[in-house]
Amino acid sequence: MTMTILLVEKEESNARLITKIIADHYPLATIECLKTNQAVKMWLNTAVLPDLVLCEVELQDGLIFEVFQEFNPVFPVIFMSAYDKYWSQSMVFNGIDYLRKPIGEEEVNRVLDKYESLNVHFLKRFSAENNSKNTKNVFHKDRLIAKKGTNYYVVLTSEIAFIYTEARMVFLIDRKGERYTVERSLSELEIELPSREFFRVNRKFIVHINAILSFKPSFKGKIALELLHLAKAEVSISQENAAQFKKWIEE
């Protein structure tokens, strides 16, 4: 399953920046870019509802609120504006955040992290409720289908070292150092892999506990990991996730 993300932005430079950040964050996502209220209306009338919308409030043909009054959004929305005055109104239309322009890469990454945290939270709640009715955990996989070249392989989760994204692709590295591609997003894999063995250390890496060779404090409260087959590279855990990581690794 892939995501559909709608970006509504009238400024070409902003659209290019945000599109690149979204693509890095969600390599498998389909990103639709629109510039006007009329285009948004037509899209919502004919397309599948998006998983997430990032939209400028003030467009060339009016405020985005005019569209959302007609099409009450049932999807999360991140609003963007050069002014504070639209903040309270945006929260009425499923707003999960409000970005003040000019917008930088750090802010876009922050709101995408927020969306992902909310998404994972509700998926885990659903998983927990489902598992309470069925003793067999349908989400936690013990194997994945991975691809190398034109061939597909079954990889046991116990043989995975880590999974990461790069250049809009999702790669799996096994304990032998073999690299495969996986046709799933990290958000989906985070839910489906056994949480006692795997940890989402940042937006680009999910690691198996047995692949962690060592870790140490790093800049601004972060934690730097040394991983199997990445001995000379450090994968960092944010300050926000550091406490959760320490609790997980001691369980």
Tab-separated table of N, CA and C in Angstrom, residues 43-210:
chain	number	residue	atom	x	y	z
A	43	TRP	N	-10.005	17.834	-8.153
A	43	TRP	CA	-9.261	16.650	-7.697
A	43	TRP	C	-10.054	15.880	-6.649
A	44	LEU	N	-10.638	16.591	-5.683
A	44	LEU	CA	-11.402	15.920	-4.627
A	44	LEU	C	-12.675	15.283	-5.177
A	45	ASN	N	-13.172	15.794	-6.267
A	45	ASN	CA	-14.371	15.225	-6.889
A	45	ASN	C	-14.094	13.945	-7.658
A	46	THR	N	-12.857	13.780	-8.117
A	46	THR	CA	-12.564	12.674	-9.031
A	46	THR	C	-11.543	11.683	-8.508
A	47	ALA	N	-10.740	12.064	-7.526
A	47	ALA	CA	-9.631	11.213	-7.093
A	47	ALA	C	-9.933	10.528	-5.762
A	48	VAL	N	-9.082	9.568	-5.438
A	48	VAL	CA	-9.150	8.908	-4.142
A	48	VAL	C	-8.745	9.909	-3.064
A	49	LEU	N	-9.400	9.862	-1.919
A	49	LEU	CA	-9.070	10.795	-0.846
A	49	LEU	C	-7.609	10.634	-0.430
A	50	PRO	N	-6.916	11.740	-0.176
A	50	PRO	CA	-5.497	11.671	0.194
A	50	PRO	C	-5.318	11.202	1.629
A	51	ASP	N	-4.129	10.692	1.915
A	51	ASP	CA	-3.772	10.331	3.286
A	51	ASP	C	-3.367	11.551	4.095
A	52	LEU	N	-2.846	12.562	3.390
A	52	LEU	CA	-2.376	13.779	4.054
A	52	LEU	C	-2.430	14.917	3.037
A	53	VAL	N	-2.758	16.123	3.526
A	53	VAL	CA	-2.751	17.317	2.685
A	53	VAL	C	-1.880	18.378	3.337
A	54	LEU	N	-1.008	18.982	2.551
A	54	LEU	CA	-0.281	20.177	2.963
A	54	LEU	C	-0.749	21.294	2.052
A	55	CYS	N	-1.295	22.371	2.607
A	55	CYS	CA	-1.870	23.383	1.726
A	55	CYS	C	-1.646	24.799	2.220
A	56	GLU	N	-1.368	25.668	1.259
A	56	GLU	CA	-1.314	27.110	1.472
A	56	GLU	C	-2.738	27.608	1.705
A	57	VAL	N	-2.926	28.518	2.655
A	57	VAL	CA	-4.262	29.038	2.931
A	57	VAL	C	-4.717	29.985	1.826
A	58	GLU	N	-3.853	30.930	1.442
A	58	GLU	CA	-4.218	31.957	0.468
A	58	GLU	C	-3.750	31.550	-0.930
A	59	LEU	N	-4.701	31.204	-1.777
A	59	LEU	CA	-4.392	30.810	-3.144
A	59	LEU	C	-4.821	31.909	-4.120
A	60	GLN	N	-4.487	31.742	-5.368
A	60	GLN	CA	-4.765	32.785	-6.351
A	60	GLN	C	-6.244	33.048	-6.518
A	61	ASP	N	-7.072	32.048	-6.291
A	61	ASP	CA	-8.518	32.201	-6.484
A	61	ASP	C	-9.290	32.112	-5.174
A	62	GLY	N	-8.651	32.524	-4.072
A	62	GLY	CA	-9.354	32.572	-2.792
A	62	GLY	C	-8.696	31.745	-1.708
A	63	LEU	N	-9.363	31.670	-0.551
A	63	LEU	CA	-8.849	30.908	0.583
A	63	LEU	C	-9.218	29.435	0.436
A	64	ILE	N	-8.317	28.550	0.860
A	64	ILE	CA	-8.566	27.105	0.797
A	64	ILE	C	-9.776	26.714	1.635
A	65	PHE	N	-10.124	27.549	2.635
A	65	PHE	CA	-11.274	27.252	3.480
A	65	PHE	C	-12.571	27.181	2.666
A	66	GLU	N	-12.620	27.908	1.551
A	66	GLU	CA	-13.815	27.876	0.706
A	66	GLU	C	-14.042	26.471	0.155
A	67	VAL	N	-12.949	25.789	-0.172
A	67	VAL	CA	-13.049	24.410	-0.654
A	67	VAL	C	-13.462	23.481	0.475
A	68	PHE	N	-12.819	23.643	1.639
A	68	PHE	CA	-13.069	22.726	2.749
A	68	PHE	C	-14.449	22.914	3.371
A	69	GLN	N	-15.061	24.075	3.155
A	69	GLN	CA	-16.448	24.250	3.598
A	69	GLN	C	-17.396	23.415	2.738
A	70	GLU	N	-17.011	23.220	1.490
A	70	GLU	CA	-17.819	22.403	0.581
A	70	GLU	C	-17.474	20.924	0.698
A	71	PHE	N	-16.169	20.624	0.830
A	71	PHE	CA	-15.708	19.248	0.989
A	71	PHE	C	-15.096	19.121	2.384
A	72	ASN	N	-15.925	18.842	3.365
A	72	ASN	CA	-15.428	18.760	4.742
A	72	ASN	C	-14.339	17.692	4.825
A	73	PRO	N	-13.086	18.059	5.125
A	73	PRO	CA	-11.988	17.091	5.065
A	73	PRO	C	-12.089	16.023	6.149
A	74	VAL	N	-11.928	14.781	5.734
A	74	VAL	CA	-11.869	13.666	6.682
A	74	VAL	C	-10.435	13.165	6.786
A	75	PHE	N	-9.512	13.909	6.199
A	75	PHE	CA	-8.087	13.573	6.196
A	75	PHE	C	-7.336	14.661	6.970
A	76	PRO	N	-6.154	14.343	7.513
A	76	PRO	CA	-5.382	15.357	8.238
A	76	PRO	C	-4.801	16.402	7.292
A	77	VAL	N	-4.755	17.646	7.761
A	77	VAL	CA	-4.286	18.757	6.939
A	77	VAL	C	-3.226	19.552	7.685
A	78	ILE	N	-2.152	19.884	6.994
A	78	ILE	CA	-1.133	20.796	7.497
A	78	ILE	C	-1.284	22.088	6.708
A	79	PHE	N	-1.637	23.171	7.403
A	79	PHE	CA	-1.866	24.455	6.737
A	79	PHE	C	-0.582	25.284	6.728
A	80	MET	N	-0.460	26.150	5.700
A	80	MET	CA	0.707	27.017	5.572
A	80	MET	C	0.247	28.431	5.220
A	81	SER	N	0.853	29.422	5.875
A	81	SER	CA	0.488	30.808	5.592
A	81	SER	C	1.581	31.740	6.091
A	82	ALA	N	1.620	32.932	5.499
A	82	ALA	CA	2.544	33.963	5.970
A	82	ALA	C	1.977	34.718	7.155
A	83	TYR	N	0.723	34.409	7.533
A	83	TYR	CA	0.049	35.144	8.599
A	83	TYR	C	-0.469	34.196	9.682
A	84	ASP	N	-0.580	34.744	10.901
A	84	ASP	CA	-1.108	33.968	12.025
A	84	ASP	C	-2.631	33.953	12.058
A	85	LYS	N	-3.265	34.897	11.357
A	85	LYS	CA	-4.692	35.139	11.553
A	85	LYS	C	-5.597	33.983	11.135
A	86	TYR	N	-5.063	33.042	10.349
A	86	TYR	CA	-5.893	31.929	9.891
A	86	TYR	C	-5.767	30.678	10.775
A	87	TRP	N	-4.952	30.766	11.813
A	87	TRP	CA	-4.630	29.570	12.604
A	87	TRP	C	-5.879	28.912	13.190
A	88	SER	N	-6.700	29.698	13.916
A	88	SER	CA	-7.857	29.095	14.599
A	88	SER	C	-8.849	28.518	13.601
A	89	GLN	N	-9.035	29.184	12.470
A	89	GLN	CA	-9.960	28.673	11.460
A	89	GLN	C	-9.448	27.364	10.857
A	90	SER	N	-8.148	27.239	10.707
A	90	SER	CA	-7.584	26.022	10.108
A	90	SER	C	-7.809	24.803	10.985
A	91	MET	N	-7.854	24.995	12.295
A	91	MET	CA	-8.032	23.862	13.195
A	91	MET	C	-9.420	23.239	13.068
A	92	VAL	N	-10.385	24.010	12.542
A	92	VAL	CA	-11.737	23.496	12.343
A	92	VAL	C	-11.759	22.430	11.255
A	93	PHE	N	-10.819	22.549	10.305
A	93	PHE	CA	-10.819	21.665	9.143
A	93	PHE	C	-9.728	20.598	9.249
A	94	ASN	N	-9.737	19.879	10.351
A	94	ASN	CA	-8.822	18.751	10.573
A	94	ASN	C	-7.344	19.151	10.531
A	95	GLY	N	-7.066	20.382	10.920
A	95	GLY	CA	-5.682	20.828	10.935
A	95	GLY	C	-4.884	20.149	12.043
A	96	ILE	N	-3.738	19.584	11.695
A	96	ILE	CA	-2.873	18.983	12.714
A	96	ILE	C	-1.636	19.847	12.964
A	97	ASP	N	-1.416	20.862	12.115
A	97	ASP	CA	-0.323	21.805	12.355
A	97	ASP	C	-0.504	23.000	11.430
A	98	TYR	N	0.251	24.069	11.750
A	98	TYR	CA	0.140	25.324	11.016
A	98	TYR	C	1.542	25.896	10.872
A	99	LEU	N	2.017	25.986	9.638
A	99	LEU	CA	3.373	26.460	9.378
A	99	LEU	C	3.349	27.908	8.918
A	100	ARG	N	4.197	28.717	9.550
A	100	ARG	CA	4.339	30.114	9.134
A	100	ARG	C	5.407	30.227	8.062
A	101	LYS	N	5.071	30.893	6.975
A	101	LYS	CA	6.028	31.140	5.900
A	101	LYS	C	6.930	32.315	6.270
A	102	PRO	N	8.178	32.311	5.795
A	102	PRO	CA	8.829	31.320	4.925
A	102	PRO	C	9.099	30.013	5.664
A	103	ILE	N	9.009	28.924	4.938
A	103	ILE	CA	9.115	27.592	5.524
A	103	ILE	C	10.441	26.963	5.135
A	104	GLY	N	11.135	26.370	6.130
A	104	GLY	CA	12.398	25.692	5.887
A	104	GLY	C	12.266	24.187	5.969
A	105	GLU	N	13.325	23.509	5.610
A	105	GLU	CA	13.329	22.045	5.594
A	105	GLU	C	13.070	21.466	6.974
A	106	GLU	N	13.645	22.081	7.999
A	106	GLU	CA	13.487	21.548	9.363
A	106	GLU	C	12.029	21.546	9.793
A	107	GLU	N	11.294	22.607	9.453
A	107	GLU	CA	9.881	22.688	9.839
A	107	GLU	C	9.035	21.654	9.107
A	108	VAL	N	9.313	21.457	7.840
A	108	VAL	CA	8.541	20.458	7.081
A	108	VAL	C	8.809	19.064	7.637
A	109	ASN	N	10.062	18.769	7.930
A	109	ASN	CA	10.389	17.470	8.528
A	109	ASN	C	9.702	17.296	9.875
A	110	ARG	N	9.620	18.377	10.646
A	110	ARG	CA	8.975	18.288	11.960
A	110	ARG	C	7.505	17.910	11.836
A	111	VAL	N	6.784	18.557	10.914
A	111	VAL	CA	5.350	18.259	10.807
A	111	VAL	C	5.110	16.884	10.197
A	112	LEU	N	6.007	16.438	9.317
A	112	LEU	CA	5.870	15.081	8.778
A	112	LEU	C	6.133	14.047	9.864
A	113	ASP	N	7.107	14.326	10.729
A	113	ASP	CA	7.351	13.441	11.878
A	113	ASP	C	6.129	13.393	12.785
A	114	LYS	N	5.499	14.548	12.981
A	114	LYS	CA	4.295	14.612	13.821
A	114	LYS	C	3.174	13.781	13.209
A	115	TYR	N	2.945	13.954	11.912
A	115	TYR	CA	1.919	13.161	11.235
A	115	TYR	C	2.210	11.676	11.364
A	116	GLU	N	3.460	11.295	11.163
A	116	GLU	CA	3.818	9.886	11.225
A	116	GLU	C	3.621	9.327	12.627
A	117	SER	N	3.967	10.118	13.642
A	117	SER	CA	3.769	9.669	15.033
A	117	SER	C	2.294	9.438	15.316
A	118	LEU	N	1.445	10.344	14.852
A	118	LEU	CA	0.000	10.174	15.038
A	118	LEU	C	-0.504	8.948	14.292
A	119	ASN	N	-0.021	8.777	13.074
A	119	ASN	CA	-0.436	7.640	12.254
A	119	ASN	C	-0.055	6.318	12.916
A	120	VAL	N	1.195	6.235	13.370
A	120	VAL	CA	1.672	5.011	14.027
A	120	VAL	C	0.907	4.766	15.324
A	121	HIS	N	0.621	5.845	16.050
A	121	HIS	CA	-0.128	5.700	17.306
A	121	HIS	C	-1.480	5.025	17.073
A	122	PHE	N	-2.224	5.500	16.085
A	122	PHE	CA	-3.558	4.946	15.837
A	122	PHE	C	-3.488	3.549	15.228
A	123	LEU	N	-2.468	3.292	14.409
A	123	LEU	CA	-2.306	1.941	13.874
A	123	LEU	C	-1.981	0.952	14.980
A	124	LYS	N	-1.156	1.391	15.930
A	124	LYS	CA	-0.833	0.509	17.058
A	124	LYS	C	-2.050	0.273	17.933
A	125	ARG	N	-2.871	1.302	18.107
A	125	ARG	CA	-4.102	1.127	18.875
A	125	ARG	C	-5.012	0.116	18.187
A	126	PHE	N	-5.129	0.235	16.877
A	126	PHE	CA	-5.944	-0.712	16.115
A	126	PHE	C	-5.380	-2.116	16.232
A	127	SER	N	-4.052	-2.209	16.125
A	127	SER	CA	-3.404	-3.517	16.244
A	127	SER	C	-3.664	-4.140	17.605
A	128	ALA	N	-3.551	-3.329	18.661
A	128	ALA	CA	-3.765	-3.838	20.020
A	128	ALA	C	-5.200	-4.307	20.213
A	129	GLU	N	-6.154	-3.528	19.702
A	129	GLU	CA	-7.557	-3.907	19.827
A	129	GLU	C	-7.849	-5.182	19.047
A	130	ASN	N	-7.257	-5.291	17.868
A	130	ASN	CA	-7.455	-6.471	17.043
A	130	ASN	C	-6.861	-7.710	17.709
A	131	ASN	N	-5.689	-7.531	18.301
A	131	ASN	CA	-5.017	-8.663	18.942
A	131	ASN	C	-5.712	-9.116	20.213
A	132	SER	N	-6.441	-8.193	20.851
A	132	SER	CA	-7.177	-8.583	22.050
A	132	SER	C	-8.332	-9.515	21.709
A	133	LYS	N	-8.756	-9.465	20.435
A	133	LYS	CA	-9.846	-10.337	19.987
A	133	LYS	C	-9.315	-11.607	19.330
A	134	ASN	N	-8.035	-11.586	19.002
A	134	ASN	CA	-7.446	-12.722	18.278
A	134	ASN	C	-6.041	-12.946	18.814
A	135	THR	N	-5.808	-14.049	19.439
A	135	THR	CA	-4.508	-14.300	20.076
A	135	THR	C	-3.379	-14.357	19.075
A	136	LYS	N	-3.665	-14.619	17.830
A	136	LYS	CA	-2.630	-14.613	16.804
A	136	LYS	C	-2.433	-13.190	16.306
A	137	ASN	N	-1.225	-12.649	16.447
A	137	ASN	CA	-0.928	-11.293	16.022
A	137	ASN	C	-0.802	-11.255	14.499
A	138	VAL	N	-1.778	-10.642	13.847
A	138	VAL	CA	-1.771	-10.638	12.396
A	138	VAL	C	-0.835	-9.589	11.821
A	139	PHE	N	-0.330	-8.695	12.667
A	139	PHE	CA	0.511	-7.628	12.170
A	139	PHE	C	1.995	-7.971	12.237
A	140	HIS	N	2.419	-8.651	13.285
A	140	HIS	CA	3.840	-8.905	13.458
A	140	HIS	C	4.290	-10.063	12.572
A	141	LYS	N	5.112	-9.731	11.596
A	141	LYS	CA	5.550	-10.723	10.615
A	141	LYS	C	6.823	-11.413	11.087
A	142	ASP	N	6.994	-12.667	10.653
A	142	ASP	CA	8.262	-13.356	10.910
A	142	ASP	C	9.056	-13.535	9.626
A	143	ARG	N	8.558	-12.966	8.507
A	143	ARG	CA	9.298	-13.004	7.248
A	143	ARG	C	8.761	-11.913	6.322
A	144	LEU	N	9.621	-11.485	5.412
A	144	LEU	CA	9.260	-10.477	4.431
A	144	LEU	C	9.624	-10.955	3.032
A	145	ILE	N	8.908	-10.462	2.055
A	145	ILE	CA	9.272	-10.692	0.658
A	145	ILE	C	10.185	-9.536	0.233
A	146	ALA	N	11.375	-9.870	-0.251
A	146	ALA	CA	12.335	-8.863	-0.680
A	146	ALA	C	12.803	-9.208	-2.092
A	147	LYS	N	13.348	-8.200	-2.773
A	147	LYS	CA	13.714	-8.373	-4.172
A	147	LYS	C	15.179	-8.026	-4.406
A	148	LYS	N	15.846	-8.831	-5.232
A	148	LYS	CA	17.205	-8.536	-5.689
A	148	LYS	C	17.236	-8.817	-7.185
A	149	GLY	N	17.532	-7.777	-7.957
A	149	GLY	CA	17.443	-7.950	-9.402
A	149	GLY	C	16.005	-8.204	-9.807
A	150	THR	N	15.774	-9.260	-10.540
A	150	THR	CA	14.407	-9.610	-10.950
A	150	THR	C	13.808	-10.725	-10.092
A	151	ASN	N	14.588	-11.213	-9.125
A	151	ASN	CA	14.134	-12.334	-8.292
A	151	ASN	C	13.609	-11.851	-6.942
A	152	TYR	N	12.629	-12.587	-6.443
A	152	TYR	CA	12.075	-12.323	-5.116
A	152	TYR	C	12.544	-13.402	-4.147
A	153	TYR	N	12.757	-12.995	-2.881
A	153	TYR	CA	13.251	-13.915	-1.861
A	153	TYR	C	12.438	-13.746	-0.577
A	154	VAL	N	12.360	-14.813	0.187
A	154	VAL	CA	11.753	-14.761	1.516
A	154	VAL	C	12.871	-14.550	2.529
A	155	VAL	N	12.790	-13.455	3.276
A	155	VAL	CA	13.811	-13.133	4.276
A	155	VAL	C	13.165	-13.199	5.656
A	156	LEU	N	13.689	-14.060	6.518
A	156	LEU	CA	13.186	-14.137	7.888
A	156	LEU	C	13.504	-12.841	8.621
A	157	THR	N	12.575	-12.351	9.427
A	157	THR	CA	12.826	-11.109	10.153
A	157	THR	C	14.010	-11.243	11.108
A	158	SER	N	14.257	-12.452	11.594
A	158	SER	CA	15.403	-12.666	12.485
A	158	SER	C	16.734	-12.500	11.764
A	159	GLU	N	16.708	-12.533	10.418
A	159	GLU	CA	17.925	-12.388	9.625
A	159	GLU	C	18.134	-10.961	9.116
A	160	ILE	N	17.228	-10.060	9.466
A	160	ILE	CA	17.341	-8.668	9.015
A	160	ILE	C	18.267	-7.905	9.958
A	161	ALA	N	19.196	-7.144	9.395
A	161	ALA	CA	20.032	-6.251	10.203
A	161	ALA	C	19.353	-4.884	10.341
A	162	PHE	N	19.017	-4.282	9.215
A	162	PHE	CA	18.287	-3.014	9.253
A	162	PHE	C	17.617	-2.764	7.909
A	163	ILE	N	16.671	-1.839	7.931
A	163	ILE	CA	15.939	-1.422	6.741
A	163	ILE	C	16.038	0.093	6.661
A	164	TYR	N	16.254	0.625	5.469
A	164	TYR	CA	16.426	2.070	5.353
A	164	TYR	C	15.909	2.576	4.007
A	165	THR	N	15.708	3.879	3.923
A	165	THR	CA	15.279	4.499	2.676
A	165	THR	C	16.414	5.327	2.094
A	166	GLU	N	16.471	5.331	0.776
A	166	GLU	CA	17.464	6.136	0.063
A	166	GLU	C	16.983	6.316	-1.368
A	167	ALA	N	17.023	7.554	-1.841
A	167	ALA	CA	16.637	7.856	-3.223
A	167	ALA	C	15.256	7.281	-3.566
A	168	ARG	N	14.314	7.454	-2.651
A	168	ARG	CA	12.919	7.037	-2.840
A	168	ARG	C	12.758	5.521	-2.976
A	169	MET	N	13.707	4.768	-2.447
A	169	MET	CA	13.637	3.314	-2.423
A	169	MET	C	13.772	2.844	-0.977
A	170	VAL	N	13.222	1.653	-0.692
A	170	VAL	CA	13.359	1.041	0.628
A	170	VAL	C	14.244	-0.193	0.474
A	171	PHE	N	15.335	-0.213	1.235
A	171	PHE	CA	16.319	-1.286	1.143
A	171	PHE	C	16.360	-2.088	2.446
A	172	LEU	N	16.630	-3.370	2.298
A	172	LEU	CA	16.797	-4.275	3.439
A	172	LEU	C	18.215	-4.841	3.398
A	173	ILE	N	18.917	-4.765	4.507
A	173	ILE	CA	20.241	-5.375	4.644
A	173	ILE	C	20.132	-6.533	5.623
A	174	ASP	N	20.508	-7.736	5.191
A	174	ASP	CA	20.427	-8.872	6.108
A	174	ASP	C	21.716	-9.015	6.902
A	175	ARG	N	21.756	-9.995	7.787
A	175	ARG	CA	22.896	-10.140	8.695
A	175	ARG	C	24.179	-10.517	7.952
A	176	LYS	N	24.072	-11.016	6.733
A	176	LYS	CA	25.249	-11.333	5.927
A	176	LYS	C	25.741	-10.137	5.111
A	177	GLY	N	24.973	-9.047	5.155
A	177	GLY	CA	25.346	-7.864	4.391
A	177	GLY	C	24.734	-7.800	3.011
A	178	GLU	N	23.869	-8.768	2.663
A	178	GLU	CA	23.206	-8.762	1.364
A	178	GLU	C	22.130	-7.668	1.339
A	179	ARG	N	22.019	-6.969	0.216
A	179	ARG	CA	21.047	-5.886	0.097
A	179	ARG	C	19.906	-6.256	-0.847
A	180	TYR	N	18.681	-5.992	-0.410
A	180	TYR	CA	17.474	-6.242	-1.178
A	180	TYR	C	16.632	-4.963	-1.201
A	181	THR	N	15.673	-4.911	-2.089
A	181	THR	CA	14.662	-3.857	-2.035
A	181	THR	C	13.369	-4.444	-1.489
A	182	VAL	N	12.592	-3.591	-0.842
A	182	VAL	CA	11.317	-3.997	-0.254
A	182	VAL	C	10.243	-3.050	-0.761
A	183	GLU	N	9.155	-3.592	-1.236
A	183	GLU	CA	8.087	-2.777	-1.806
A	183	GLU	C	7.066	-2.408	-0.739
A	184	ARG	N	7.566	-1.857	0.367
A	184	ARG	CA	6.724	-1.404	1.474
A	184	ARG	C	7.311	-0.113	2.013
A	185	SER	N	6.532	0.675	2.719
A	185	SER	CA	7.040	1.888	3.347
A	185	SER	C	7.553	1.568	4.752
A	186	LEU	N	8.410	2.427	5.279
A	186	LEU	CA	8.911	2.213	6.639
A	186	LEU	C	7.775	2.299	7.660
A	187	SER	N	6.796	3.145	7.409
A	187	SER	CA	5.674	3.259	8.354
A	187	SER	C	4.900	1.948	8.448
A	188	GLU	N	4.675	1.305	7.320
A	188	GLU	CA	3.993	0.007	7.331
A	188	GLU	C	4.845	-1.041	8.034
A	189	LEU	N	6.140	-1.053	7.731
A	189	LEU	CA	7.028	-2.055	8.325
A	189	LEU	C	7.171	-1.843	9.826
A	190	GLU	N	7.170	-0.598	10.255
A	190	GLU	CA	7.283	-0.321	11.689
A	190	GLU	C	6.153	-0.968	12.475
A	191	ILE	N	4.956	-0.980	11.888
A	191	ILE	CA	3.797	-1.589	12.545
A	191	ILE	C	3.879	-3.105	12.500
A	192	GLU	N	4.348	-3.640	11.380
A	192	GLU	CA	4.249	-5.080	11.152
A	192	GLU	C	5.409	-5.880	11.726
A	193	LEU	N	6.565	-5.267	11.932
A	193	LEU	CA	7.709	-5.999	12.479
A	193	LEU	C	7.602	-6.110	13.991
A	194	PRO	N	8.124	-7.185	14.578
A	194	PRO	CA	8.039	-7.378	16.033
A	194	PRO	C	8.713	-6.236	16.794
A	195	SER	N	7.961	-5.567	17.643
A	195	SER	CA	8.471	-4.370	18.309
A	195	SER	C	9.566	-4.670	19.335
A	196	ARG	N	9.652	-5.888	19.821
A	196	ARG	CA	10.733	-6.224	20.761
A	196	ARG	C	12.074	-6.363	20.051
A	197	GLU	N	12.059	-6.664	18.762
A	197	GLU	CA	13.310	-6.838	18.015
A	197	GLU	C	13.684	-5.632	17.161
A	198	PHE	N	12.679	-4.825	16.741
A	198	PHE	CA	12.939	-3.739	15.801
A	198	PHE	C	12.568	-2.382	16.411
A	199	PHE	N	13.359	-1.364	16.032
A	199	PHE	CA	13.099	-0.012	16.522
A	199	PHE	C	13.278	0.975	15.371
A	200	ARG	N	12.327	1.891	15.225
A	200	ARG	CA	12.426	2.966	14.220
A	200	ARG	C	13.277	4.077	14.833
A	201	VAL	N	14.552	4.110	14.493
A	201	VAL	CA	15.469	5.047	15.157
A	201	VAL	C	15.331	6.462	14.609
A	202	ASN	N	14.930	6.609	13.361
A	202	ASN	CA	14.676	7.926	12.771
A	202	ASN	C	13.830	7.730	11.523
A	203	ARG	N	13.651	8.788	10.754
A	203	ARG	CA	12.740	8.684	9.610
A	203	ARG	C	13.270	7.785	8.508
A	204	LYS	N	14.571	7.439	8.536
A	204	LYS	CA	15.153	6.676	7.442
A	204	LYS	C	15.574	5.261	7.817
A	205	PHE	N	15.624	4.916	9.111
A	205	PHE	CA	16.144	3.614	9.519
A	205	PHE	C	15.231	2.901	10.506
A	206	ILE	N	15.033	1.593	10.268
A	206	ILE	CA	14.504	0.650	11.259
A	206	ILE	C	15.604	-0.374	11.495
A	207	VAL	N	15.965	-0.613	12.758
A	207	VAL	CA	17.095	-1.506	13.034
A	207	VAL	C	16.659	-2.682	13.903
A	208	HIS	N	17.310	-3.813	13.692
A	208	HIS	CA	17.124	-4.991	14.548
A	208	HIS	C	18.081	-4.869	15.726
A	209	ILE	N	17.628	-5.275	16.888
A	209	ILE	CA	18.442	-5.106	18.091
A	209	ILE	C	19.785	-5.823	17.985
A	210	ASN	N	19.829	-6.955	17.280
A	210	ASN	CA	21.085	-7.700	17.159
A	210	ASN	C	22.067	-7.067	16.172
